[in-house]
Short mmCIF file of C-alpha atoms and ligand atoms in Angstrom, two decimals:
data_model
loop_
_atom_site.label_atom_id
_atom_site.label_comp_id
_atom_site.label_asym_id
_atom_site.label_seq_id
_atom_site.Cartn_x
_atom_site.Cartn_y
_atom_site.Cartn_z
CA MET E 1 -14.46 25.42 3.71
CA PRO E 2 -16.44 23.75 0.92
CA LYS E 3 -18.98 21.22 2.09
CA ARG E 4 -17.96 17.69 1.22
CA SER E 5 -20.40 15.51 -0.60
CA SER E 6 -21.63 12.48 1.32
CA PHE E 7 -21.78 9.13 -0.34
CA LYS E 8 -25.13 7.97 -1.59
CA ASN E 9 -24.65 4.65 0.02
CA ARG E 10 -22.34 2.79 2.28
CA PHE E 11 -21.42 0.25 -0.30
CA ALA E 12 -19.76 2.87 -2.50
CA PHE E 13 -17.67 4.04 0.45
CA TYR E 14 -16.51 0.53 1.29
CA LEU E 15 -15.54 -0.15 -2.29
CA LEU E 16 -13.51 3.04 -2.34
CA ALA E 17 -11.70 2.39 0.95
CA ILE E 18 -11.06 -1.25 0.11
CA GLY E 19 -9.99 -0.23 -3.40
CA SER E 20 -7.39 2.05 -1.85
CA ALA E 21 -6.19 -0.58 0.61
CA CYS E 22 -5.97 -3.54 -1.77
CA GLY E 23 -3.51 -3.50 -4.60
CA LEU E 24 0.15 -3.98 -5.37
CA GLY E 25 0.89 -3.92 -1.66
CA ASN E 26 -1.03 -7.16 -1.14
CA LEU E 27 -0.18 -9.05 -4.29
CA TRP E 28 3.30 -7.90 -5.13
CA ARG E 29 4.93 -6.54 -1.97
CA PHE E 30 3.56 -8.78 0.74
CA PRO E 31 4.71 -12.20 -0.60
CA TYR E 32 8.38 -11.27 -0.97
CA ILE E 33 8.42 -9.49 2.38
CA VAL E 34 7.10 -12.68 3.98
CA GLY E 35 9.79 -14.65 2.10
CA GLU E 36 12.51 -12.23 3.16
CA ASN E 37 11.51 -12.57 6.80
CA GLY E 38 11.28 -16.33 6.96
CA GLY E 39 7.54 -17.10 6.68
CA GLY E 40 5.30 -18.19 9.59
CA ALA E 41 6.60 -16.15 12.49
CA PHE E 42 6.59 -12.98 10.41
CA LEU E 43 3.09 -13.69 9.15
CA LEU E 44 1.88 -14.06 12.71
CA VAL E 45 3.50 -10.79 13.82
CA TYR E 46 2.09 -9.07 10.75
CA VAL E 47 -1.49 -10.24 11.31
CA PHE E 48 -1.27 -9.26 14.98
CA LEU E 49 0.00 -5.76 14.14
CA SER E 50 -2.50 -5.30 11.37
CA LEU E 51 -5.43 -6.03 13.70
CA THR E 52 -4.06 -3.92 16.54
CA ILE E 53 -2.03 -0.89 15.45
CA GLY E 54 -3.27 -0.96 11.86
CA LEU E 55 -6.91 -1.01 12.86
CA ALA E 56 -6.43 1.54 15.66
CA LEU E 57 -4.72 3.97 13.28
CA LEU E 58 -7.22 3.45 10.51
CA ILE E 59 -10.00 4.41 12.91
CA ALA E 60 -7.92 7.40 14.03
CA GLU E 61 -7.39 8.65 10.46
CA LEU E 62 -11.05 8.21 9.56
CA MET E 63 -11.91 10.06 12.76
CA ILE E 64 -9.66 13.04 11.96
CA GLY E 65 -11.28 13.32 8.53
CA HIS E 66 -14.81 12.84 9.80
CA PHE E 67 -14.27 15.36 12.59
CA SER E 68 -12.59 18.07 10.52
CA GLY E 69 -14.41 17.42 7.24
CA SER E 70 -11.23 18.16 5.31
CA SER E 71 -7.95 16.80 3.94
CA ILE E 72 -4.93 16.18 6.15
CA LEU E 73 -3.10 19.42 5.40
CA GLU E 74 -6.13 21.59 6.03
CA ALA E 75 -7.02 19.56 9.13
CA SER E 76 -3.48 19.81 10.54
CA ARG E 77 -3.36 23.54 9.82
CA ARG E 78 -6.60 24.25 11.63
CA ILE E 79 -5.53 22.09 14.52
CA ALA E 80 -2.16 23.89 14.61
CA ILE E 81 -3.90 27.26 14.90
CA ARG E 82 -6.12 26.02 17.69
CA THR E 83 -3.46 24.25 19.72
CA LYS E 84 -0.51 26.51 18.77
CA ILE E 85 1.54 23.36 18.10
CA PRO E 86 3.10 23.15 14.59
CA PHE E 87 1.09 20.16 13.38
CA THR E 88 1.26 21.45 9.82
CA TYR E 89 4.64 19.71 9.47
CA PHE E 90 2.95 16.36 9.91
CA GLY E 91 0.52 17.30 7.15
CA TRP E 92 3.40 18.21 4.84
CA LEU E 93 5.25 15.02 5.72
CA SER E 94 2.25 13.01 4.47
CA VAL E 95 2.19 14.99 1.23
CA LEU E 96 5.92 14.48 0.72
CA ILE E 97 5.60 10.76 1.34
CA SER E 98 2.76 10.54 -1.19
CA ALA E 99 4.93 12.22 -3.85
CA ALA E 100 8.02 10.11 -3.20
CA THR E 101 6.01 6.89 -2.99
CA LEU E 102 4.41 7.64 -6.34
CA ALA E 103 7.88 8.05 -7.90
CA TYR E 104 8.94 4.56 -6.94
CA TYR E 105 5.50 2.99 -7.24
CA SER E 106 5.32 4.17 -10.89
CA VAL E 107 8.31 2.00 -11.73
CA ILE E 108 6.57 -1.08 -10.35
CA CYS E 109 3.37 -0.07 -12.18
CA GLY E 110 5.58 0.03 -15.30
CA TRP E 111 6.57 -3.61 -14.62
CA VAL E 112 2.89 -4.54 -14.49
CA LEU E 113 2.28 -2.71 -17.79
CA HIS E 114 5.22 -4.55 -19.33
CA TYR E 115 3.77 -7.90 -18.28
CA LEU E 116 0.38 -6.95 -19.60
CA THR E 117 1.87 -6.21 -23.03
CA GLN E 118 3.97 -9.37 -22.89
CA PHE E 119 0.84 -11.44 -22.34
CA VAL E 120 -0.79 -9.79 -25.35
CA ILE E 121 2.35 -10.40 -27.45
CA SER E 122 2.44 -14.03 -26.36
CA LEU E 123 -0.92 -14.54 -28.08
CA LEU E 124 0.76 -13.75 -31.39
CA GLN E 125 3.45 -16.39 -30.89
CA SER E 126 3.22 -19.86 -32.38
CA ASP E 127 3.81 -21.42 -28.97
CA THR E 128 2.16 -19.11 -26.43
CA ASN E 129 2.96 -21.21 -23.38
CA ALA E 130 6.65 -21.55 -24.25
CA TYR E 131 6.76 -17.76 -24.52
CA LEU E 132 5.18 -17.38 -21.08
CA ALA E 133 7.55 -19.90 -19.53
CA GLN E 134 10.63 -17.89 -20.53
CA MET E 135 9.28 -14.55 -19.27
CA SER E 136 11.50 -13.05 -16.59
CA ILE E 137 11.64 -9.69 -14.91
CA GLY E 138 15.45 -9.77 -14.84
CA LEU E 139 15.84 -8.47 -18.40
CA LEU E 140 13.46 -5.59 -17.77
CA GLN E 141 15.23 -4.67 -14.53
CA LYS E 142 18.50 -4.28 -16.42
CA ASN E 143 16.87 -2.06 -19.02
CA GLY E 144 16.70 1.33 -17.31
CA TRP E 145 15.33 3.21 -20.33
CA LEU E 146 12.45 0.82 -20.83
CA GLN E 147 11.56 1.01 -17.14
CA PHE E 148 11.69 4.80 -17.30
CA LEU E 149 9.54 4.84 -20.43
CA LEU E 150 6.90 2.55 -18.91
CA ALA E 151 6.85 4.53 -15.65
CA SER E 152 6.45 7.76 -17.69
CA VAL E 153 3.49 6.35 -19.61
CA HIS E 154 1.86 5.31 -16.35
CA LEU E 155 2.55 8.67 -14.72
CA LEU E 156 1.30 10.58 -17.77
CA LEU E 157 -1.99 8.73 -17.62
CA THR E 158 -2.25 9.47 -13.92
CA VAL E 159 -1.64 13.19 -14.56
CA VAL E 160 -4.28 13.24 -17.32
CA ILE E 161 -6.86 11.69 -15.02
CA VAL E 162 -6.11 14.18 -12.24
CA VAL E 163 -6.01 17.18 -14.63
CA LYS E 164 -9.35 16.22 -16.14
CA GLY E 165 -10.76 15.84 -12.64
CA ILE E 166 -12.23 12.41 -13.43
CA GLU E 167 -10.56 10.58 -10.56
CA GLU E 168 -13.79 9.91 -8.71
CA GLY E 169 -15.18 8.19 -11.78
CA VAL E 170 -12.00 6.17 -12.23
CA GLU E 171 -11.90 5.23 -8.56
CA ARG E 172 -15.48 4.05 -8.69
CA TRP E 173 -15.03 2.02 -11.87
CA VAL E 174 -11.91 0.38 -10.57
CA SER E 175 -13.59 -0.49 -7.33
CA TYR E 176 -16.39 -2.20 -9.27
CA LEU E 177 -13.73 -4.34 -10.91
CA LEU E 178 -12.43 -5.43 -7.54
CA PRO E 179 -14.89 -8.32 -7.10
CA VAL E 180 -13.87 -9.66 -10.55
CA PHE E 181 -10.27 -9.53 -9.45
CA GLY E 182 -11.16 -11.29 -6.21
CA VAL E 183 -12.88 -14.15 -8.06
CA LEU E 184 -9.92 -14.49 -10.43
CA VAL E 185 -7.47 -14.69 -7.53
CA ILE E 186 -9.59 -17.38 -5.86
CA VAL E 187 -9.76 -19.47 -9.04
CA LEU E 188 -5.97 -19.23 -9.49
CA LEU E 189 -5.52 -19.98 -5.81
CA MET E 190 -7.45 -23.24 -6.07
CA GLY E 191 -5.14 -24.30 -8.87
CA SER E 192 -1.97 -23.33 -7.05
CA LEU E 193 -3.09 -25.03 -3.81
CA SER E 194 -3.44 -28.30 -5.70
CA LEU E 195 0.28 -28.28 -6.50
CA GLU E 196 2.29 -30.87 -4.63
CA THR E 197 4.40 -28.25 -2.84
CA THR E 198 1.36 -27.07 -0.84
CA PRO E 199 2.03 -29.07 2.38
CA GLU E 200 5.53 -27.66 2.51
CA VAL E 201 4.17 -24.14 1.93
CA LEU E 202 1.56 -24.51 4.67
CA ARG E 203 4.32 -25.50 7.08
CA PHE E 204 6.42 -22.54 5.95
CA LEU E 205 3.54 -20.08 6.35
CA PHE E 206 1.70 -21.34 9.39
CA TYR E 207 4.37 -22.94 11.54
CA PRO E 208 5.98 -19.99 13.30
CA ASP E 209 9.72 -20.39 13.67
CA PHE E 210 10.77 -17.25 15.54
CA SER E 211 14.46 -17.92 14.98
CA LYS E 212 13.93 -16.92 11.36
CA LEU E 213 13.09 -13.33 12.27
CA ASN E 214 15.86 -10.76 11.89
CA TRP E 215 16.55 -7.26 13.19
CA GLY E 216 14.56 -5.72 10.35
CA SER E 217 11.46 -7.92 10.69
CA LEU E 218 9.47 -5.80 13.12
CA GLY E 219 10.11 -2.65 11.08
CA HIS E 220 9.10 -4.49 7.91
CA ALA E 221 5.86 -5.66 9.48
CA VAL E 222 5.02 -2.17 10.79
CA GLY E 223 5.90 -0.49 7.47
CA HIS E 224 3.88 -2.95 5.48
CA VAL E 225 0.82 -2.58 7.70
CA PHE E 226 0.97 1.16 7.03
CA PHE E 227 1.52 0.79 3.31
CA THR E 228 -1.13 -1.81 2.67
CA LEU E 229 -3.82 0.00 4.67
CA SER E 230 -2.75 3.32 3.05
CA LEU E 231 -2.01 4.80 6.50
CA GLY E 232 0.19 7.84 7.01
CA PHE E 233 -0.55 9.22 3.51
CA GLY E 234 -3.59 11.17 4.60
CA VAL E 235 -5.84 9.31 2.12
CA MET E 236 -7.93 7.72 4.84
CA VAL E 237 -8.38 11.18 6.41
CA THR E 238 -9.89 12.36 3.15
CA PHE E 239 -12.13 9.30 2.99
CA GLY E 240 -13.21 9.89 6.59
CA SER E 241 -14.31 13.38 5.58
CA TYR E 242 -16.64 11.82 3.00
CA LEU E 243 -18.37 9.53 5.49
CA LYS E 244 -21.97 10.12 6.43
CA GLU E 245 -23.05 11.16 9.89
CA LYS E 246 -24.36 7.95 11.38
CA GLN E 247 -21.70 5.49 10.38
CA HIS E 248 -19.83 3.66 13.08
CA LEU E 249 -16.12 4.30 12.44
CA PRO E 250 -14.73 1.23 14.30
CA THR E 251 -16.94 -1.10 12.24
CA VAL E 252 -15.83 0.56 9.02
CA GLY E 253 -12.17 0.29 10.07
CA LEU E 254 -12.53 -3.33 11.16
CA ARG E 255 -14.11 -4.43 7.89
CA VAL E 256 -11.48 -2.73 5.75
CA THR E 257 -8.62 -4.14 7.85
CA VAL E 258 -9.99 -7.69 7.90
CA ILE E 259 -10.60 -7.76 4.14
CA ASP E 260 -7.16 -6.33 3.40
CA THR E 261 -5.40 -8.82 5.69
CA PHE E 262 -7.42 -11.68 4.25
CA ILE E 263 -6.41 -10.73 0.70
CA SER E 264 -2.76 -10.56 1.73
CA ILE E 265 -3.01 -14.09 3.14
CA LEU E 266 -4.69 -15.31 -0.05
CA SER E 267 -1.91 -13.79 -2.09
CA VAL E 268 0.86 -15.62 -0.20
CA LEU E 269 -1.14 -18.84 -0.53
CA LEU E 270 -1.33 -18.19 -4.26
CA ILE E 271 2.32 -17.34 -4.86
CA PHE E 272 4.29 -19.66 -2.57
CA PRO E 273 3.16 -23.07 -3.88
CA ILE E 274 4.23 -21.90 -7.36
CA ALA E 275 7.49 -20.40 -6.14
CA PHE E 276 8.34 -23.52 -4.12
CA SER E 277 7.96 -25.72 -7.19
CA SER E 278 10.84 -24.05 -9.01
CA SER E 279 14.33 -23.62 -7.63
CA LYS E 280 14.85 -20.68 -9.98
CA ILE E 281 12.40 -18.33 -8.25
CA PRO E 282 13.94 -16.38 -5.34
CA LEU E 283 11.43 -16.03 -2.50
CA THR E 284 12.98 -12.88 -1.12
CA ASP E 285 13.09 -10.66 -4.15
CA PRO E 286 10.68 -8.00 -5.54
CA SER E 287 10.60 -10.11 -8.70
CA LEU E 288 8.71 -12.92 -6.88
CA LEU E 289 5.19 -12.29 -8.22
CA PHE E 290 6.47 -11.47 -11.71
CA ASP E 291 8.57 -14.61 -11.95
CA ALA E 292 6.14 -17.03 -10.32
CA LEU E 293 2.80 -16.28 -11.95
CA PRO E 294 3.71 -16.56 -15.67
CA GLN E 295 5.56 -19.82 -14.91
CA TYR E 296 2.41 -21.28 -13.48
CA LEU E 297 0.13 -19.87 -16.18
CA SER E 298 2.35 -21.44 -18.83
CA THR E 299 1.52 -24.90 -17.50
CA PHE E 300 -2.08 -25.05 -18.66
CA LYS E 301 -4.13 -24.17 -21.71
CA GLY E 302 -5.83 -20.78 -21.52
CA GLY E 303 -3.40 -19.60 -18.83
CA VAL E 304 -2.56 -16.63 -21.00
CA LEU E 305 -6.12 -15.28 -20.70
CA PHE E 306 -6.01 -15.56 -16.92
CA GLY E 307 -2.69 -13.72 -17.01
CA MET E 308 -4.04 -10.94 -19.17
CA VAL E 309 -7.05 -10.32 -16.95
CA PHE E 310 -4.91 -10.63 -13.79
CA PHE E 311 -2.32 -8.09 -14.88
CA LEU E 312 -5.00 -5.78 -16.30
CA CYS E 313 -6.85 -5.76 -12.95
CA LEU E 314 -3.58 -5.34 -11.07
CA TRP E 315 -2.58 -2.42 -13.25
CA LEU E 316 -5.97 -0.73 -12.86
CA ALA E 317 -5.77 -1.15 -9.08
CA ALA E 318 -2.27 0.36 -9.22
CA LEU E 319 -3.52 3.21 -11.41
CA ASN E 320 -6.21 3.86 -8.83
CA ALA E 321 -3.56 4.09 -6.12
CA SER E 322 -1.40 6.38 -8.26
CA VAL E 323 -4.34 8.69 -8.90
CA GLY E 324 -5.03 8.78 -5.15
CA LEU E 325 -1.41 9.69 -4.43
CA LEU E 326 -1.15 12.40 -7.12
CA GLU E 327 -4.52 13.82 -6.13
CA THR E 328 -3.29 14.30 -2.55
CA VAL E 329 -0.18 16.12 -3.76
CA THR E 330 -2.10 18.27 -6.27
CA ALA E 331 -4.90 19.24 -3.88
CA ASN E 332 -2.40 20.31 -1.25
CA LEU E 333 -0.32 22.24 -3.80
CA ILE E 334 -3.43 24.17 -4.85
CA GLU E 335 -4.27 24.89 -1.22
CA LYS E 336 -0.78 26.33 -0.78
CA ARG E 337 -0.77 28.25 -4.08
CA PRO E 338 -4.39 29.20 -4.86
CA ASP E 339 -3.21 31.03 -8.01
CA PHE E 340 -2.31 27.64 -9.57
CA LYS E 341 -4.90 26.04 -11.79
CA ARG E 342 -5.57 22.37 -11.27
CA SER E 343 -3.92 21.43 -14.56
CA ARG E 344 -0.81 23.44 -13.72
CA ALA E 345 -0.50 22.01 -10.21
CA ALA E 346 -0.92 18.41 -11.41
CA THR E 347 1.57 18.92 -14.24
CA ILE E 348 4.18 20.48 -11.95
CA ALA E 349 3.74 17.69 -9.38
CA GLY E 350 3.81 15.02 -12.10
CA THR E 351 6.99 16.42 -13.67
CA ALA E 352 8.80 16.65 -10.34
CA ILE E 353 7.78 13.07 -9.53
CA LEU E 354 8.91 11.89 -12.97
CA LEU E 355 12.37 13.34 -12.36
CA VAL E 356 12.67 11.38 -9.11
CA THR E 357 11.54 8.26 -10.98
CA ILE E 358 14.91 8.27 -12.80
CA PHE E 359 16.61 6.90 -9.68
CA PRO E 360 14.52 3.77 -9.11
CA ALA E 361 14.16 3.17 -12.88
CA PHE E 362 17.91 3.05 -13.43
CA SER E 363 18.77 1.44 -10.12
CA GLN E 364 19.79 -1.90 -11.70
CA SER E 365 21.53 -0.38 -14.73
CA LEU E 366 23.15 3.06 -14.62
CA PHE E 367 23.20 3.16 -10.81
CA LYS E 368 23.82 -0.53 -10.19
CA ASP E 369 27.03 0.17 -8.30
CA VAL E 370 25.32 2.57 -5.91
CA LYS E 371 24.61 0.48 -2.84
CA ILE E 372 23.49 1.72 0.54
CA SER E 373 24.19 -0.86 3.23
CA GLY E 374 24.03 -3.54 0.50
CA HIS E 375 20.71 -2.29 -0.91
CA SER E 376 20.09 -0.91 -4.40
CA ILE E 377 18.50 2.53 -4.86
CA ILE E 378 15.01 1.15 -5.39
CA GLU E 379 15.27 -1.04 -2.29
CA THR E 380 16.65 1.85 -0.23
CA LEU E 381 13.81 4.12 -1.34
CA ASP E 382 11.28 1.47 -0.41
CA LEU E 383 12.89 0.91 3.00
CA PHE E 384 13.29 4.58 3.78
CA LEU E 385 9.78 5.57 2.77
CA ILE E 386 7.74 2.63 3.91
CA ASN E 387 9.62 1.29 6.91
CA GLY E 388 11.03 4.66 7.98
CA LEU E 389 8.94 7.71 7.14
CA LEU E 390 5.43 6.25 7.03
CA PRO E 391 5.45 5.10 10.66
CA VAL E 392 6.66 8.57 11.70
CA ALA E 393 3.73 10.12 9.81
CA GLY E 394 1.50 7.61 11.61
CA ILE E 395 2.73 8.90 14.96
CA GLY E 396 1.71 12.37 13.74
CA MET E 397 -1.83 11.08 13.24
CA VAL E 398 -1.83 9.65 16.78
CA VAL E 399 -0.68 12.97 18.22
CA ILE E 400 -3.38 14.84 16.28
CA VAL E 401 -6.19 12.54 17.36
CA LEU E 402 -5.10 12.56 20.99
CA THR E 403 -4.49 16.27 21.37
CA ALA E 404 -6.76 18.07 18.92
CA LEU E 405 -9.91 16.12 19.64
CA THR E 406 -11.45 16.25 23.09
CA GLU E 407 -12.40 13.12 25.03
CA LYS E 408 -16.02 13.86 24.18
CA ASP E 409 -15.30 14.27 20.44
CA ARG E 410 -13.50 10.93 20.38
CA SER E 411 -15.96 8.96 22.43
CA ASP E 412 -18.95 10.39 20.52
CA LEU E 413 -17.40 9.24 17.27
CA PHE E 414 -16.33 5.85 18.62
CA ILE E 415 -18.98 4.59 21.00
CA ASP E 416 -22.23 3.20 19.70
CA PRO E 417 -24.81 3.73 22.50
CA MET E 418 -26.70 0.63 21.35
CA ASN E 419 -23.65 -1.56 21.70
CA LEU E 420 -22.14 -2.17 25.15
CA THR E 421 -18.91 -3.75 23.94
CA SER E 422 -18.03 -0.61 22.00
CA ARG E 423 -17.44 1.10 25.38
CA ILE E 424 -14.84 -1.53 26.29
CA MET E 425 -13.36 -1.38 22.81
CA TYR E 426 -13.03 2.37 23.19
CA SER E 427 -10.71 2.08 26.17
CA HIS E 428 -8.65 -0.58 24.34
CA TRP E 429 -8.42 1.63 21.29
CA LYS E 430 -7.07 4.52 23.35
CA ILE E 431 -4.46 2.28 25.00
CA PHE E 432 -3.36 0.97 21.58
CA LEU E 433 -3.00 4.49 20.24
CA LYS E 434 -1.25 5.91 23.28
CA TRP E 435 1.08 3.03 24.08
CA LEU E 436 1.17 0.23 21.55
CA VAL E 437 1.51 2.29 18.34
CA PRO E 438 4.38 4.53 19.57
CA SER E 439 6.28 1.68 21.24
CA VAL E 440 6.01 -0.70 18.30
CA VAL E 441 6.99 2.04 15.84
CA VAL E 442 9.98 3.12 17.94
CA LEU E 443 11.12 -0.48 18.51
CA GLY E 444 10.75 -1.24 14.80
CA LEU E 445 12.93 1.73 13.87
CA LEU E 446 15.45 0.98 16.58
CA PHE E 447 15.86 -2.70 15.63
CA GLN E 448 16.28 -1.74 11.99
CA ALA E 449 18.97 0.76 12.94
CA ILE E 450 20.76 -1.94 14.94
CA GLY E 451 20.49 -4.31 11.96
CA PHE E 452 21.97 -1.69 9.62
CA PHE E 453 24.75 -0.96 12.05
CA LEU E 454 25.68 -4.63 12.47
CA LYS E 455 25.63 -5.17 8.70
CA TYR E 456 27.69 -2.04 8.08
CA ARG E 457 30.31 -3.12 10.62
CA ASN E 458 30.81 -6.45 8.88
N1 LIG C 501 -2.50 0.42 -0.04
C1 LIG C 501 -2.14 0.32 -1.42
C2 LIG C 501 -1.69 -1.11 -1.75
O1 LIG C 501 -1.59 -1.94 -0.86
C3 LIG C 501 -1.04 1.27 -1.79
C4 LIG C 501 -1.23 2.67 -1.38
C5 LIG C 501 -0.42 3.34 -0.58
C6 LIG C 501 -2.25 3.60 -1.77
N2 LIG C 501 -0.84 4.63 -0.44
C7 LIG C 501 -1.95 4.80 -1.16
C8 LIG C 501 -3.38 3.49 -2.55
C9 LIG C 501 -2.74 5.92 -1.33
C10 LIG C 501 -4.19 4.62 -2.73
C11 LIG C 501 -3.86 5.80 -2.13
O2 LIG C 501 -1.40 -1.40 -2.89
#
């Protein structure tokens, strides 16, 4: 096995892990999921799950990587040989999820690209703000070819980066941009919080009304925790394999989880005051971010520049995620077929993913009549992958960490001898992994199945 390079400094590692966790999941997906599930009560459940099962699993994935010094497929294969249990399937499940997620994620990245170009075009108009005010994602959603074209451009760029082997450079550059993005979000947030809808939004977000939860809410919260922390894809396993000897995994996991959750909360605080001030913006739809932000930016001078930088940063963060996903698929393909060159493996993976992209890209046009339990193709793909398959892959990680590592391996990696509380935390962590993660995942899936069944019957 090749020796993995250690990071020169901790800071670079944090930027990389946070760069992988923060992105479209926080800014685009989280707000409409909160809207769909009624606000406050869902937010509370989400934050609780993020800090319990999310954190516990993040530590577990980092631990698998740190222990084995390899990627998820290689780690699961070696563990399978040692334990004679077919763990390799879990490894392959993660790879499959990465490929399928990239197919549907590329379409959303295409939306971001479209908005970026629209902001540039708006600069050429005589009345820039009027142009921004009429921007709507609805037209793009109905144009399957344009969505496919944009997704292809995005995917092509991703393939080029992976083929050229410059992903580490890209990842690092994007992660340096992250602080800029953070500052921009905070500036926009201050503006949006001064809107007069803010008191109403604060009530919606922080007053938990549990009657607003539905059968799908738990599954949504679990799925989103996995997606936003990039759990179940095997990426965090790879990152764990990069970590230097003396780093304390629980501290690393805690910092990444807290920052990611904090950014998600900032993003709902940014979007909802804007969305509440217009009756035309549906709170429960994937179009939420794309409809709300330009509306707001059109209300003040210079808004277009904020918009351009915002969508540029968002797209770069999304490109970073796409590169991470394609890299996982390519690396595992090469491991399976060592006769494949890197360029060939990435091109084959990219082409296969592009073909799958046809379905989400045309889901509101050519395939608009295809509905599965009332959901369009793109929504079904999202539900199936993120709320369904990811948590199952997460259970795989739990099984690996609990069976393949010995008690001594785990406690050596978890407990800091200088810190007494880490001993107590260790026993909590094990209970979370053994009991809380499986029961919450199973309940989430079960409730969703009941919800589907009830809806189907009506
Ligand atoms: N966590 C990322 C977000 O919230 C999305 C993501 C999922 C990702 N899987 C990944 C990013 C793998 C990098 C690598 O936007």
